[in-house]
XYZ file of C-alpha atoms in Angstrom:
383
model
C 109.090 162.380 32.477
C 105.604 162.332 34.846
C 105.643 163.212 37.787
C 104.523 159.200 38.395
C 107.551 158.264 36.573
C 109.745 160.205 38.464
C 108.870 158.388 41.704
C 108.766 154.670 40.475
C 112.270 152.823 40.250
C 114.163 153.114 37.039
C 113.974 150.009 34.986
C 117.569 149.497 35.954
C 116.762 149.424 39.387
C 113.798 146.616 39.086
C 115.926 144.496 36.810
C 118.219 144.088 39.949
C 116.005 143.360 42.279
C 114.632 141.023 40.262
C 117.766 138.919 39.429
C 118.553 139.366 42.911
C 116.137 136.829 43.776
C 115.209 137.373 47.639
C 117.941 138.679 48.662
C 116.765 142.316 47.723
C 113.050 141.792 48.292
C 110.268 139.208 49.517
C 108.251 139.783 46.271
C 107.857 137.077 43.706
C 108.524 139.714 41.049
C 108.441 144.011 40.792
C 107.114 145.133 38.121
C 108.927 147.833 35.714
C 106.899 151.286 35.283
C 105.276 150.612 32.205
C 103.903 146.795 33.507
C 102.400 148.318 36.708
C 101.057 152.005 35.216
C 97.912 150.545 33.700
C 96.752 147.828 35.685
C 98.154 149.580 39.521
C 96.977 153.109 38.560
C 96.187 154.003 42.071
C 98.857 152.409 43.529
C 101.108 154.582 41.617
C 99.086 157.724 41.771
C 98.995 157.530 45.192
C 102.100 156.482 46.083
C 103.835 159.176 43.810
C 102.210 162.367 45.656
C 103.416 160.905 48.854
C 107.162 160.018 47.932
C 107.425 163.593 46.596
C 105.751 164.810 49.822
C 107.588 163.023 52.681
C 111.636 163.106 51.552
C 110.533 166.557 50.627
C 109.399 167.410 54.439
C 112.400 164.943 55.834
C 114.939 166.600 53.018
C 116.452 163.117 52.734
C 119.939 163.026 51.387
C 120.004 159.970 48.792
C 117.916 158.542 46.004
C 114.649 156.900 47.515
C 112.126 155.220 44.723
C 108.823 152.817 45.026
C 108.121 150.016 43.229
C 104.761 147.660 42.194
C 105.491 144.183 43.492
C 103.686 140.823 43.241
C 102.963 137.858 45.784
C 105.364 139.306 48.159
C 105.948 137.824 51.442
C 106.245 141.320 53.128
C 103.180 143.669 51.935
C 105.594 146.828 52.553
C 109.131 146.559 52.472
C 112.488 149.035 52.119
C 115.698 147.633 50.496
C 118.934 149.012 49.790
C 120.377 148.233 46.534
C 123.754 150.442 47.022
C 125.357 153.736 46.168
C 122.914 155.473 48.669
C 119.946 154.577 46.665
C 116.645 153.021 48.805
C 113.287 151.271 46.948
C 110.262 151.022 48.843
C 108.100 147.845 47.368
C 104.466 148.707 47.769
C 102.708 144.601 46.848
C 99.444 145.116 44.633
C 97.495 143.143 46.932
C 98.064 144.858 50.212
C 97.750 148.603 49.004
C 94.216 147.320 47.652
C 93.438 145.866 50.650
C 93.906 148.846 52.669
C 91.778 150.617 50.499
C 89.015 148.127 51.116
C 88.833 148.529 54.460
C 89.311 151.967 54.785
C 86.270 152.589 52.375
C 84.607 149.654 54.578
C 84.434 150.874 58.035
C 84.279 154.414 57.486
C 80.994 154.230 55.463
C 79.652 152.440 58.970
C 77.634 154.277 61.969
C 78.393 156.377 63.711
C 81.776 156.676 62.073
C 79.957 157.555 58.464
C 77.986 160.566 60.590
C 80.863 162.076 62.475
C 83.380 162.186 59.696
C 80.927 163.370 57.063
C 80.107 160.559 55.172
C 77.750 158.432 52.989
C 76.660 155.810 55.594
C 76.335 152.446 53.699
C 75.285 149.091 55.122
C 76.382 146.218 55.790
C 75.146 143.074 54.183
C 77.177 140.623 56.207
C 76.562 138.900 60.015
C 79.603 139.107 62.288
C 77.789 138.575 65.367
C 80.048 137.274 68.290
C 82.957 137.961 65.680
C 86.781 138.701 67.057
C 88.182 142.424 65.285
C 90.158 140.828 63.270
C 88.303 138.144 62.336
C 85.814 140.908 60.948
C 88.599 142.863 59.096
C 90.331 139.691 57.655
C 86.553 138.665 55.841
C 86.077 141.987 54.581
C 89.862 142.365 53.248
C 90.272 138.939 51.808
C 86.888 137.759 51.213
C 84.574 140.704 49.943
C 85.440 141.277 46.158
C 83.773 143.562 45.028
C 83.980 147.231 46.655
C 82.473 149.131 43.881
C 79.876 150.201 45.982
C 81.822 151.660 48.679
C 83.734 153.461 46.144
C 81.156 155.398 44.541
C 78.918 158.184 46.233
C 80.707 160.146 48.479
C 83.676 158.505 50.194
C 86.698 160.475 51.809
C 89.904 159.541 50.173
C 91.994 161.392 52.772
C 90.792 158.882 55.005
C 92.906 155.684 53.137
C 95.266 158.290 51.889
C 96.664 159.110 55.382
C 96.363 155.113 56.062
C 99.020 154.659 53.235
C 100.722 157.620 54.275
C 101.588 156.315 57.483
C 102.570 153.086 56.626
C 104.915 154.229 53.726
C 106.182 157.321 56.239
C 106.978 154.169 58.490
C 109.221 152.305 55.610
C 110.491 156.160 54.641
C 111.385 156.812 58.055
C 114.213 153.619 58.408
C 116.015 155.169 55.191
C 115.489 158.619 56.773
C 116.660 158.019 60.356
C 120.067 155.684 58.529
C 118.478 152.111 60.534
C 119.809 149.867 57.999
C 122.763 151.257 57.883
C 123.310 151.468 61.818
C 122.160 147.578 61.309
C 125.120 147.074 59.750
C 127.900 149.219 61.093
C 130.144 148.358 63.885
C 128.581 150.511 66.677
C 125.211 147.888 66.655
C 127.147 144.919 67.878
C 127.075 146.723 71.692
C 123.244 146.693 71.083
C 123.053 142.943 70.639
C 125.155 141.704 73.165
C 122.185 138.759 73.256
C 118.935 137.835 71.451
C 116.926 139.815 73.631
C 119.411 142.662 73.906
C 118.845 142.641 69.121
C 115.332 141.922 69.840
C 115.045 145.234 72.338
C 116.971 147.566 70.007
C 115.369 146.604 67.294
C 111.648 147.066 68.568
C 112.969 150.344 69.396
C 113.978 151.100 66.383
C 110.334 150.078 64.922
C 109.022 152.446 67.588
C 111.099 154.953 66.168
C 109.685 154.404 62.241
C 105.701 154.706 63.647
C 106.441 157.963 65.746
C 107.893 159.093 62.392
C 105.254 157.920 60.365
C 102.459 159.702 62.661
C 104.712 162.297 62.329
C 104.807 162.793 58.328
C 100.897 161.809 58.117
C 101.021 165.455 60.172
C 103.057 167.009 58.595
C 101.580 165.732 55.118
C 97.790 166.634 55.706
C 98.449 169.766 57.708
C 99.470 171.342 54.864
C 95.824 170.559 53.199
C 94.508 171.878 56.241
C 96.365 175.183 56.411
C 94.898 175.972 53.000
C 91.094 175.178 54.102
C 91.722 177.549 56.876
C 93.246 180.362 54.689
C 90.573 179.715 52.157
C 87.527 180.172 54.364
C 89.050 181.917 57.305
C 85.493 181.784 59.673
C 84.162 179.155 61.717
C 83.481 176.700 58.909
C 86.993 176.703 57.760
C 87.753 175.648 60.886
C 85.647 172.926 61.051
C 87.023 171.340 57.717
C 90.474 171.538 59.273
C 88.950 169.399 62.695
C 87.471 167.390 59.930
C 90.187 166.578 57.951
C 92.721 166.043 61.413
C 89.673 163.411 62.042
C 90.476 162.201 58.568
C 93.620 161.455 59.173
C 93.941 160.489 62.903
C 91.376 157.821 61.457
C 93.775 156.296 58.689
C 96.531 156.056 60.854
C 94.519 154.120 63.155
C 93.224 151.822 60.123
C 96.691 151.499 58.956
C 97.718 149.621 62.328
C 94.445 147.568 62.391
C 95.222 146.535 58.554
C 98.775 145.446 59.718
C 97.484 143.119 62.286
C 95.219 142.031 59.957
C 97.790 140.885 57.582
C 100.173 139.731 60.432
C 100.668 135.797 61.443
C 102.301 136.739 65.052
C 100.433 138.295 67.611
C 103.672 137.931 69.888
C 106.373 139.550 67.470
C 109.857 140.094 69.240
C 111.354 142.059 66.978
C 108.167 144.860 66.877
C 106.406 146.579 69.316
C 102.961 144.756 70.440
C 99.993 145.875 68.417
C 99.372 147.568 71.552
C 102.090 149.410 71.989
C 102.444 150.721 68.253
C 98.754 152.345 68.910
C 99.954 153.899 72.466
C 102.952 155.467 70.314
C 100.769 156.135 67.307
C 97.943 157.907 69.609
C 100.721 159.737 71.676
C 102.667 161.536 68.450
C 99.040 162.460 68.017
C 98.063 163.762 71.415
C 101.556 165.621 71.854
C 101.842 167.243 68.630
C 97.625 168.481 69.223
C 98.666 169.668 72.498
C 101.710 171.902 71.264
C 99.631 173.362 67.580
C 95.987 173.553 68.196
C 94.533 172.450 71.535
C 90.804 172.327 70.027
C 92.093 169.194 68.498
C 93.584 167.159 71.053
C 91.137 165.166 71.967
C 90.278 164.154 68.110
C 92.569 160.898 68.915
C 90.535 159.727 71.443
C 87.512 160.468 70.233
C 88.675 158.361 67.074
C 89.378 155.603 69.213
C 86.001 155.115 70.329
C 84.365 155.714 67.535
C 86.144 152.992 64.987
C 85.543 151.098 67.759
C 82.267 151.312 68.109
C 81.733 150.130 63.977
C 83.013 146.822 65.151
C 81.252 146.610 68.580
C 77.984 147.319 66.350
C 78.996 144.634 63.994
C 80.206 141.832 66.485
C 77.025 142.664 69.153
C 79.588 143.684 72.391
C 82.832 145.063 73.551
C 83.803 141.959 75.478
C 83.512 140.001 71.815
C 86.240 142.091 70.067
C 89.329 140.710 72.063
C 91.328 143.506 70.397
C 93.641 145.930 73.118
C 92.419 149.310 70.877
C 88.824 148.397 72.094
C 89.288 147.594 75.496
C 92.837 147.210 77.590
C 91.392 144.992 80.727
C 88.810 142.823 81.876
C 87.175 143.248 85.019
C 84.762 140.825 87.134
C 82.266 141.577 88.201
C 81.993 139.252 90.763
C 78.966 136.233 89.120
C 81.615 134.881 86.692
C 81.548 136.910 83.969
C 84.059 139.291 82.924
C 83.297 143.125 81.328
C 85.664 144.349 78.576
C 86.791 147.910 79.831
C 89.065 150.777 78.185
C 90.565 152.666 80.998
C 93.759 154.572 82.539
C 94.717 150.956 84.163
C 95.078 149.204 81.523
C 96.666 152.100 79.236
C 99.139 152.044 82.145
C 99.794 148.809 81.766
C 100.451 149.036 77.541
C 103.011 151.972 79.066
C 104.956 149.951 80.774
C 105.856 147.383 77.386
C 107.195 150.646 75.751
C 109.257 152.161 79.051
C 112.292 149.973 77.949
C 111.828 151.090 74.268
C 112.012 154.915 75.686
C 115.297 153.649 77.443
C 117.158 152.332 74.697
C 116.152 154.988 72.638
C 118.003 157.638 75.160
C 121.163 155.192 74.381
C 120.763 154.756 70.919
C 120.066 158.328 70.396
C 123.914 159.686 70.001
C 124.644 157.069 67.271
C 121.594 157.103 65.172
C 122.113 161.255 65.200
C 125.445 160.647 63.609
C 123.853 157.859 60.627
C 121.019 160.664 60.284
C 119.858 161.084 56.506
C 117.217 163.633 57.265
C 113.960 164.397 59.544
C 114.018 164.696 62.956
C 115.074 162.099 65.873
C 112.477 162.587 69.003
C 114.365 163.309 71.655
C 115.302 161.159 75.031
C 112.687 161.051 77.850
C 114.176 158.249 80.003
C 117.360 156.972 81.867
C 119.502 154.850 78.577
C 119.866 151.542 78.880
């Protein structure tokens, strides 16, 4: 059996999610191993390296597999199907997508130049053009991305982008949420719609501090070997290159998701916001603790994906996207200027401080549904 093989859900397995309708998925259909190989070639390929690298790091106890699915309602969804065994269904259409626009805005200036790669242009005019109006054209409306695929394009860059977001699905079978969704200890964490809607943002919050986590975890291991194997200054700079890399995916991973979302106002997920703070904090603290000549690599990623779409759209102000600028200030003749500063990071704080809360009370029981990996620990008063 290849290694591929060994990874994607037994036939077995797909015919029951399959008859189960929606009940076990959101997907129109999943496709057995030998329907998706061919045609989804790099959706398995890429999704096999990174199931056997992230239970391996987490040591997950249970059987977790992937699966190919089709017209799916949820681009990236985990299921149970019993007897301790977990499917992650990766839709065709989403994984691609990614791809697209990681290839897409890190072939753009001056994100090409600092991350080492081909710089390619753009043939399209998004002046005065929201974010996400930009990345929504360029995932669902330009076809063909042969060009940004040949020459020399950085697949660690979309590699840690579907690292994180399958790290996110890997980390809810991991950290036992489904199972704490149903037991009878969650019932004292709904006591109300907003009490469920608090606990389980919190328990998102938990899945994308994991998932920065394993992208970590997953591409420091890369990076350990370029420093053994040129063990001078230049090695070194491949490793700050390749933590760019992957600060960088993560980062497109959460603009992709709010690319594909239809609720800027979700109740049950952090605020796009809010998932970055998190996202950018993992990053920050775990820099600060391993290799201090790197912790201000998330930052300086910020700006700099940033700055692809401010050259794109014409301004900051035109963006209207919290990664690019957090408040508005006047400046006094009726005009407003778009500004990323402490204030307004402050402010994002402050929508995660009751997430931090719950997760000090919620901390005790999810240690006892634990499957594998490691919980972060409390930093606030439970509630």
């Amino acid at each position: 059996m290849s290694d591929t093989q060994r990874h994607y859900a037994t036939d077995e397995m797909v015919k029951r999610i399959n008859a189960s309708g929606r009940t076990l998925s959101a997907a129109q259909y999943v496709y057995y191993y030998e329907e998706a190989f061919d045609p989804f070639y790099a959706v398995v390929r890429e999704a096999s390296w990174i199931m056997d690298a992230i239970p391996t790091i987490l040591e997950i106890r249970g059987t977790l597999k992937f699966a190919v699915v089709g017209g799916s309602t949820s681009p990236f969804q985990v299921s149970s199907i019993g007897d301790d065994t977990f499917v992650i269904m990766i839709d065709e259409r989403a994984f691609y997508g990614l791809m697209k626009l990681s290839l897409r805005i890190q072939s753009l200036p001056p994100l090409a130049n600092l991350i080492k790669n081909e710089e390619k242009s753009q043939p399209l005019d998004y002046q005065n053009k929201f974010l996400l109006d930009i990345t929504k054209d360029i995932v669902f409306h330009y076809e063909d991305a042969s060009d940004l695929i040949s020459g020399k394009a950085h697949r660690s860059v979309y590699q840690a982008a579907i690292t994180y977001i399958l790290g996110h699905e890997i980390a809810h079978v991991a950290h036992r949420h489904l199972e704490f969704l149903q037991s009878n200890e969650f019932p004292q964490f709904c006591v109300d719609d907003t009490d469920r809607a608090l606990t389980l943002r919190t328990l998102e919050m938990d899945a994308d501090s994991s998932a920065t986590s394993s992208v970590v975890d997953v591409f420091e291991r890369f990076a350990k070997a370029l420093e053994y194997s040129s063990a001078t200054r230049g090695g070194i700079e491949k490793t700050l290159l390749l933590r760019k890399h992957y600060v960088l995916g993560a980062y497109i991973a959460l603009i992709y998701l709010d690319t594909l979302t239809l609720n800027y106002s979700p109740t049950t997920h952090p605020i796009s916001y809010a998932r970055f703070l998190t996202t950018s904090g993992v990053f920050q603290r775990i820099f600060r603790q391993h290799d201090p000549e790197a912790v201000n690599i998330p930052e300086e990623m910020r700006k700099a994906v940033i700055e692809v779409f401010v050259q794109l759209s014409g301004s900051l102000e035109s963006l209207g996207y919290p990664m690019a600028s957090n408040v508005l200030v006047s400046n006094g003749e009726d005009h407003q200027v778009a500004l990323y500063d402490a204030l307004g990071i402050a402010i994002g704080l402050e929508q995660l401080a009751p997430l931090h809360s719950r997760w000090a009370r919620l901390l005790p029981y999810l240690a006892a549904f634990r499957r594998g990996g490691k919980l972060a620990p409390a930093s606030a008063k439970p509630i």
